Short mmCIF file of the C-alpha atoms (twelve columns), coordinates in Angstrom:
data_MODEL
# 
_entry.id   MODEL 
# 
loop_
_atom_site.group_PDB 
_atom_site.id 
_atom_site.type_symbol 
_atom_site.label_atom_id 
_atom_site.label_alt_id 
_atom_site.label_comp_id 
_atom_site.label_asym_id 
_atom_site.label_seq_id 
_atom_site.Cartn_x 
_atom_site.Cartn_y 
_atom_site.Cartn_z 
_atom_site.pdbx_PDB_model_num 
ATOM 1   C CA . MET A 1   62.847 -71.140  37.379 1 
ATOM 2   C CA . ASP A 2   65.838 -69.788  39.289 1 
ATOM 3   C CA . ASN A 3   67.668 -69.495  35.928 1 
ATOM 4   C CA . PHE A 4   65.524 -66.694  34.565 1 
ATOM 5   C CA . PHE A 5   65.852 -63.281  35.450 1 
ATOM 6   C CA . ALA A 6   63.863 -59.720  35.552 1 
ATOM 7   C CA . ALA A 7   61.812 -58.237  32.946 1 
ATOM 8   C CA . ARG A 8   63.291 -55.826  30.376 1 
ATOM 9   C CA . LYS A 9   60.181 -54.272  29.835 1 
ATOM 10  C CA . PRO A 10  57.285 -53.131  32.347 1 
ATOM 11  C CA . ALA A 11  55.152 -55.711  33.574 1 
ATOM 12  C CA . PRO A 12  51.411 -55.470  33.027 1 
ATOM 13  C CA . PRO A 13  49.286 -54.293  35.615 1 
ATOM 14  C CA . LYS A 14  48.182 -58.212  36.385 1 
ATOM 15  C CA . PRO A 15  51.584 -60.349  36.581 1 
ATOM 16  C CA . ALA A 16  51.112 -63.822  35.647 1 
ATOM 17  C CA . VAL A 17  54.091 -65.045  37.472 1 
ATOM 18  C CA . ALA A 18  56.407 -63.757  40.252 1 
ATOM 19  C CA . PRO A 19  58.396 -60.923  39.465 1 
ATOM 20  C CA . GLY A 20  61.905 -61.420  38.072 1 
ATOM 21  C CA . ASP A 21  61.031 -64.967  36.647 1 
ATOM 22  C CA . TRP A 22  60.267 -63.883  33.002 1 
ATOM 23  C CA . ALA A 23  60.394 -60.962  30.726 1 
ATOM 24  C CA . GLN A 24  56.529 -59.734  30.347 1 
ATOM 25  C CA . ARG A 25  55.305 -58.813  26.769 1 
ATOM 26  C CA . PRO A 26  52.144 -57.085  25.862 1 
ATOM 27  C CA . HIS A 27  49.693 -59.696  24.504 1 
ATOM 28  C CA . GLY A 28  48.048 -58.640  21.788 1 
ATOM 29  C CA . ASN A 29  44.305 -58.307  21.110 1 
ATOM 30  C CA . CYS A 30  43.411 -62.264  21.145 1 
ATOM 31  C CA . CYS A 31  41.412 -61.976  24.803 1 
ATOM 32  C CA . GLU A 32  39.376 -59.138  23.816 1 
ATOM 33  C CA . GLY A 33  35.629 -59.582  24.414 1 
ATOM 34  C CA . ASP A 34  34.161 -62.696  26.256 1 
ATOM 35  C CA . SER A 35  36.912 -65.718  25.740 1 
ATOM 36  C CA . GLU A 36  34.254 -68.475  26.882 1 
ATOM 37  C CA . LEU A 37  32.442 -67.610  23.465 1 
ATOM 38  C CA . CYS A 38  35.924 -66.984  21.492 1 
ATOM 39  C CA . PRO A 39  35.797 -69.039  18.343 1 
ATOM 40  C CA . ARG A 40  39.507 -69.403  18.249 1 
ATOM 41  C CA . TRP A 41  39.744 -71.771  21.063 1 
ATOM 42  C CA . LEU A 42  38.140 -74.754  22.317 1 
ATOM 43  C CA . ALA A 43  39.561 -75.075  26.037 1 
ATOM 44  C CA . ARG A 44  38.888 -72.880  28.872 1 
ATOM 45  C CA . ILE A 45  41.330 -69.445  28.632 1 
ATOM 46  C CA . ASP A 46  42.764 -67.978  31.756 1 
ATOM 47  C CA . GLU A 47  41.858 -64.260  31.061 1 
ATOM 48  C CA . GLY A 48  44.390 -62.907  33.512 1 
ATOM 49  C CA . ALA A 49  47.369 -64.898  32.206 1 
ATOM 50  C CA . CYS A 50  46.267 -64.299  28.594 1 
ATOM 51  C CA . GLU A 51  47.156 -60.560  29.168 1 
ATOM 52  C CA . SER A 52  50.864 -60.819  28.672 1 
ATOM 53  C CA . TRP A 53  53.035 -63.878  27.243 1 
ATOM 54  C CA . LEU A 54  56.136 -64.640  28.761 1 
ATOM 55  C CA . TYR A 55  59.726 -64.989  27.494 1 
ATOM 56  C CA . PRO A 56  62.781 -66.668  29.016 1 
ATOM 57  C CA . ASN A 57  65.770 -64.728  29.844 1 
ATOM 58  C CA . ASN A 58  67.970 -67.513  30.480 1 
ATOM 59  C CA . TYR A 59  69.181 -67.646  26.703 1 
ATOM 60  C CA . PRO A 60  70.416 -64.773  24.533 1 
ATOM 61  C CA . VAL A 61  67.728 -62.930  23.430 1 
ATOM 62  C CA . ARG A 62  67.591 -63.157  19.403 1 
ATOM 63  C CA . ALA A 63  65.212 -60.385  17.818 1 
ATOM 64  C CA . TYR A 64  64.327 -62.890  15.013 1 
ATOM 65  C CA . GLN A 65  63.126 -65.746  17.361 1 
ATOM 66  C CA . GLU A 66  61.188 -63.130  19.878 1 
ATOM 67  C CA . GLN A 67  59.393 -61.971  16.765 1 
ATOM 68  C CA . ILE A 68  58.717 -65.652  15.577 1 
ATOM 69  C CA . VAL A 69  57.509 -66.299  19.001 1 
ATOM 70  C CA . LYS A 70  55.166 -63.181  18.952 1 
ATOM 71  C CA . GLN A 71  53.827 -64.279  15.622 1 
ATOM 72  C CA . ALA A 72  52.934 -67.902  16.689 1 
ATOM 73  C CA . LEU A 73  51.208 -67.069  19.689 1 
ATOM 74  C CA . LEU A 74  48.881 -65.226  17.714 1 
ATOM 75  C CA . LYS A 75  48.276 -67.097  14.421 1 
ATOM 76  C CA . ASN A 76  49.194 -70.631  12.712 1 
ATOM 77  C CA . THR A 77  53.096 -70.684  11.979 1 
ATOM 78  C CA . LEU A 78  55.033 -72.898  10.421 1 
ATOM 79  C CA . VAL A 79  58.855 -72.553  11.393 1 
ATOM 80  C CA . CYS A 80  61.399 -73.313  8.976  1 
ATOM 81  C CA . LEU A 81  65.016 -72.304  10.099 1 
ATOM 82  C CA . PRO A 82  68.466 -74.155  9.825  1 
ATOM 83  C CA . THR A 83  69.461 -76.372  12.635 1 
ATOM 84  C CA . GLY A 84  70.962 -74.361  15.531 1 
ATOM 85  C CA . LEU A 85  68.945 -71.421  15.025 1 
ATOM 86  C CA . GLY A 86  66.541 -72.017  17.898 1 
ATOM 87  C CA . LYS A 87  63.514 -73.891  16.788 1 
ATOM 88  C CA . THR A 88  63.078 -75.621  19.815 1 
ATOM 89  C CA . LEU A 89  63.569 -72.644  21.867 1 
ATOM 90  C CA . ILE A 90  60.451 -70.886  19.658 1 
ATOM 91  C CA . ALA A 91  58.390 -74.305  20.251 1 
ATOM 92  C CA . ALA A 92  59.047 -74.342  24.010 1 
ATOM 93  C CA . VAL A 93  58.240 -70.639  24.697 1 
ATOM 94  C CA . CYS A 94  55.111 -71.053  23.095 1 
ATOM 95  C CA . MET A 95  54.247 -74.299  24.575 1 
ATOM 96  C CA . TYR A 96  54.850 -72.216  27.871 1 
ATOM 97  C CA . ASN A 97  52.425 -69.585  27.271 1 
ATOM 98  C CA . PHE A 98  49.700 -71.930  26.048 1 
ATOM 99  C CA . HIS A 99  50.391 -73.985  28.919 1 
ATOM 100 C CA . ARG A 100 49.743 -70.886  31.156 1 
ATOM 101 C CA . TRP A 101 46.736 -69.427  29.050 1 
ATOM 102 C CA . PHE A 102 44.623 -72.765  28.826 1 
ATOM 103 C CA . PRO A 103 44.694 -74.412  32.383 1 
ATOM 104 C CA . ASP A 104 42.694 -77.401  30.519 1 
ATOM 105 C CA . GLY A 105 44.267 -77.602  27.440 1 
ATOM 106 C CA . GLN A 106 46.652 -79.958  25.627 1 
ATOM 107 C CA . ILE A 107 49.971 -79.544  23.880 1 
ATOM 108 C CA . ILE A 108 51.624 -81.422  21.591 1 
ATOM 109 C CA . PHE A 109 55.098 -81.558  20.354 1 
ATOM 110 C CA . MET A 110 56.054 -83.850  17.891 1 
ATOM 111 C CA . ALA A 111 59.274 -84.863  16.148 1 
ATOM 112 C CA . PRO A 112 59.950 -87.467  13.607 1 
ATOM 113 C CA . THR A 113 61.899 -89.959  15.458 1 
ATOM 114 C CA . LYS A 114 61.498 -91.506  18.586 1 
ATOM 115 C CA . PRO A 115 65.200 -90.410  19.250 1 
ATOM 116 C CA . LEU A 116 64.350 -87.091  18.700 1 
ATOM 117 C CA . VAL A 117 61.142 -86.956  20.749 1 
ATOM 118 C CA . ALA A 118 63.364 -87.695  23.636 1 
ATOM 119 C CA . GLN A 119 66.048 -85.295  22.867 1 
ATOM 120 C CA . GLN A 120 63.174 -82.459  22.551 1 
ATOM 121 C CA . VAL A 121 61.606 -83.517  26.122 1 
ATOM 122 C CA . GLN A 122 65.012 -82.643  27.789 1 
ATOM 123 C CA . ALA A 123 65.706 -79.618  25.613 1 
ATOM 124 C CA . CYS A 124 62.133 -78.020  25.812 1 
ATOM 125 C CA . HIS A 125 62.370 -78.626  29.691 1 
ATOM 126 C CA . LYS A 126 65.991 -77.096  29.997 1 
ATOM 127 C CA . VAL A 127 64.443 -73.733  28.106 1 
ATOM 128 C CA . VAL A 128 61.190 -73.129  29.922 1 
ATOM 129 C CA . GLY A 129 61.007 -75.578  33.014 1 
ATOM 130 C CA . LEU A 130 57.502 -77.252  32.169 1 
ATOM 131 C CA . PRO A 131 56.327 -78.980  35.210 1 
ATOM 132 C CA . GLU A 132 57.378 -82.784  34.851 1 
ATOM 133 C CA . SER A 133 54.023 -83.706  36.664 1 
ATOM 134 C CA . ASP A 134 52.200 -82.214  33.588 1 
ATOM 135 C CA . THR A 135 54.478 -83.623  30.641 1 
ATOM 136 C CA . ALA A 136 54.432 -87.497  29.070 1 
ATOM 137 C CA . GLU A 137 56.529 -89.063  26.273 1 
ATOM 138 C CA . LEU A 138 54.531 -91.270  24.159 1 
ATOM 139 C CA . ASN A 139 55.418 -93.701  21.834 1 
ATOM 140 C CA . GLY A 140 53.623 -96.946  20.156 1 
ATOM 141 C CA . ASN A 141 55.631 -99.257  22.178 1 
ATOM 142 C CA . MET A 142 53.451 -98.060  25.352 1 
ATOM 143 C CA . ALA A 143 50.224 -100.124 25.658 1 
ATOM 144 C CA . VAL A 144 47.238 -98.549  23.891 1 
ATOM 145 C CA . GLU A 145 45.374 -98.185  27.667 1 
ATOM 146 C CA . ARG A 146 48.415 -96.613  29.063 1 
ATOM 147 C CA . ARG A 147 48.670 -93.867  26.317 1 
ATOM 148 C CA . ARG A 148 44.770 -93.266  27.097 1 
ATOM 149 C CA . GLU A 149 45.537 -92.906  30.946 1 
ATOM 150 C CA . LEU A 150 48.214 -90.231  29.904 1 
ATOM 151 C CA . TRP A 151 46.440 -88.297  27.514 1 
ATOM 152 C CA . ALA A 152 43.104 -87.941  30.266 1 
ATOM 153 C CA . THR A 153 45.834 -86.979  32.791 1 
ATOM 154 C CA . LYS A 154 48.499 -84.893  31.276 1 
ATOM 155 C CA . ARG A 155 48.778 -81.571  29.585 1 
ATOM 156 C CA . VAL A 156 51.962 -81.597  27.303 1 
ATOM 157 C CA . PHE A 157 52.817 -84.782  24.979 1 
ATOM 158 C CA . TYR A 158 56.383 -85.070  23.046 1 
ATOM 159 C CA . CYS A 159 55.533 -87.663  20.586 1 
ATOM 160 C CA . THR A 160 55.903 -88.733  16.912 1 
ATOM 161 C CA . PRO A 161 53.182 -88.085  14.564 1 
ATOM 162 C CA . GLN A 162 52.338 -91.660  13.957 1 
ATOM 163 C CA . THR A 163 51.603 -92.138  17.394 1 
ATOM 164 C CA . VAL A 164 49.202 -89.105  17.792 1 
ATOM 165 C CA . SER A 165 47.722 -90.072  14.192 1 
ATOM 166 C CA . ASN A 166 47.071 -93.552  15.744 1 
ATOM 167 C CA . ASP A 167 45.772 -92.560  18.761 1 
ATOM 168 C CA . LEU A 168 43.196 -89.975  16.873 1 
ATOM 169 C CA . THR A 169 42.057 -92.937  14.745 1 
ATOM 170 C CA . ARG A 170 41.660 -95.170  17.559 1 
ATOM 171 C CA . GLY A 171 39.344 -92.689  19.616 1 
ATOM 172 C CA . VAL A 172 42.539 -92.940  22.424 1 
ATOM 173 C CA . LEU A 173 43.191 -89.122  21.887 1 
ATOM 174 C CA . ASP A 174 40.515 -86.665  22.405 1 
ATOM 175 C CA . ALA A 175 41.473 -83.752  19.808 1 
ATOM 176 C CA . SER A 176 38.990 -80.959  21.468 1 
ATOM 177 C CA . ARG A 177 41.252 -80.110  24.063 1 
ATOM 178 C CA . ILE A 178 44.310 -79.897  21.897 1 
ATOM 179 C CA . VAL A 179 45.151 -76.251  22.357 1 
ATOM 180 C CA . LEU A 180 48.735 -76.358  20.600 1 
ATOM 181 C CA . LEU A 181 50.425 -78.558  17.893 1 
# 
């Protein structure tokens, strides 16, 4: 995380990561009340982490991307932008924050083809540096038992929609842990 620098806005009272790593943003009100009973989420939420959301400063901050991230963190969002305008950055920032907020939750990044899946693994890691130990790239060429093991032990997945569909149908993937798709 050395490629990130200090916050542009004041940090909240309980910083989620070491100062200087990310720009801290006020989160909103999704954590009001008892998060264990919150109907929005099925996975346990880290109440300290969810008090803020983080946005990387290792890329130029574009207001439209930051605004889309802010919306996508709080409600279901479909992002449609032309090539080169930052869909991957938006997805990676959302993935990073959900990874922080839901220590037991799973995150799935889907791309339509295997080559695009491989490309997105590298791109997302470059943007936010999710721990490689928590990530897995899945495809239909991988043995079902190996995928079952990865679904049970990893938290961030890069795969095609067909892999997800097949694994849900076969009972290889338990959808109850998915917090971001």
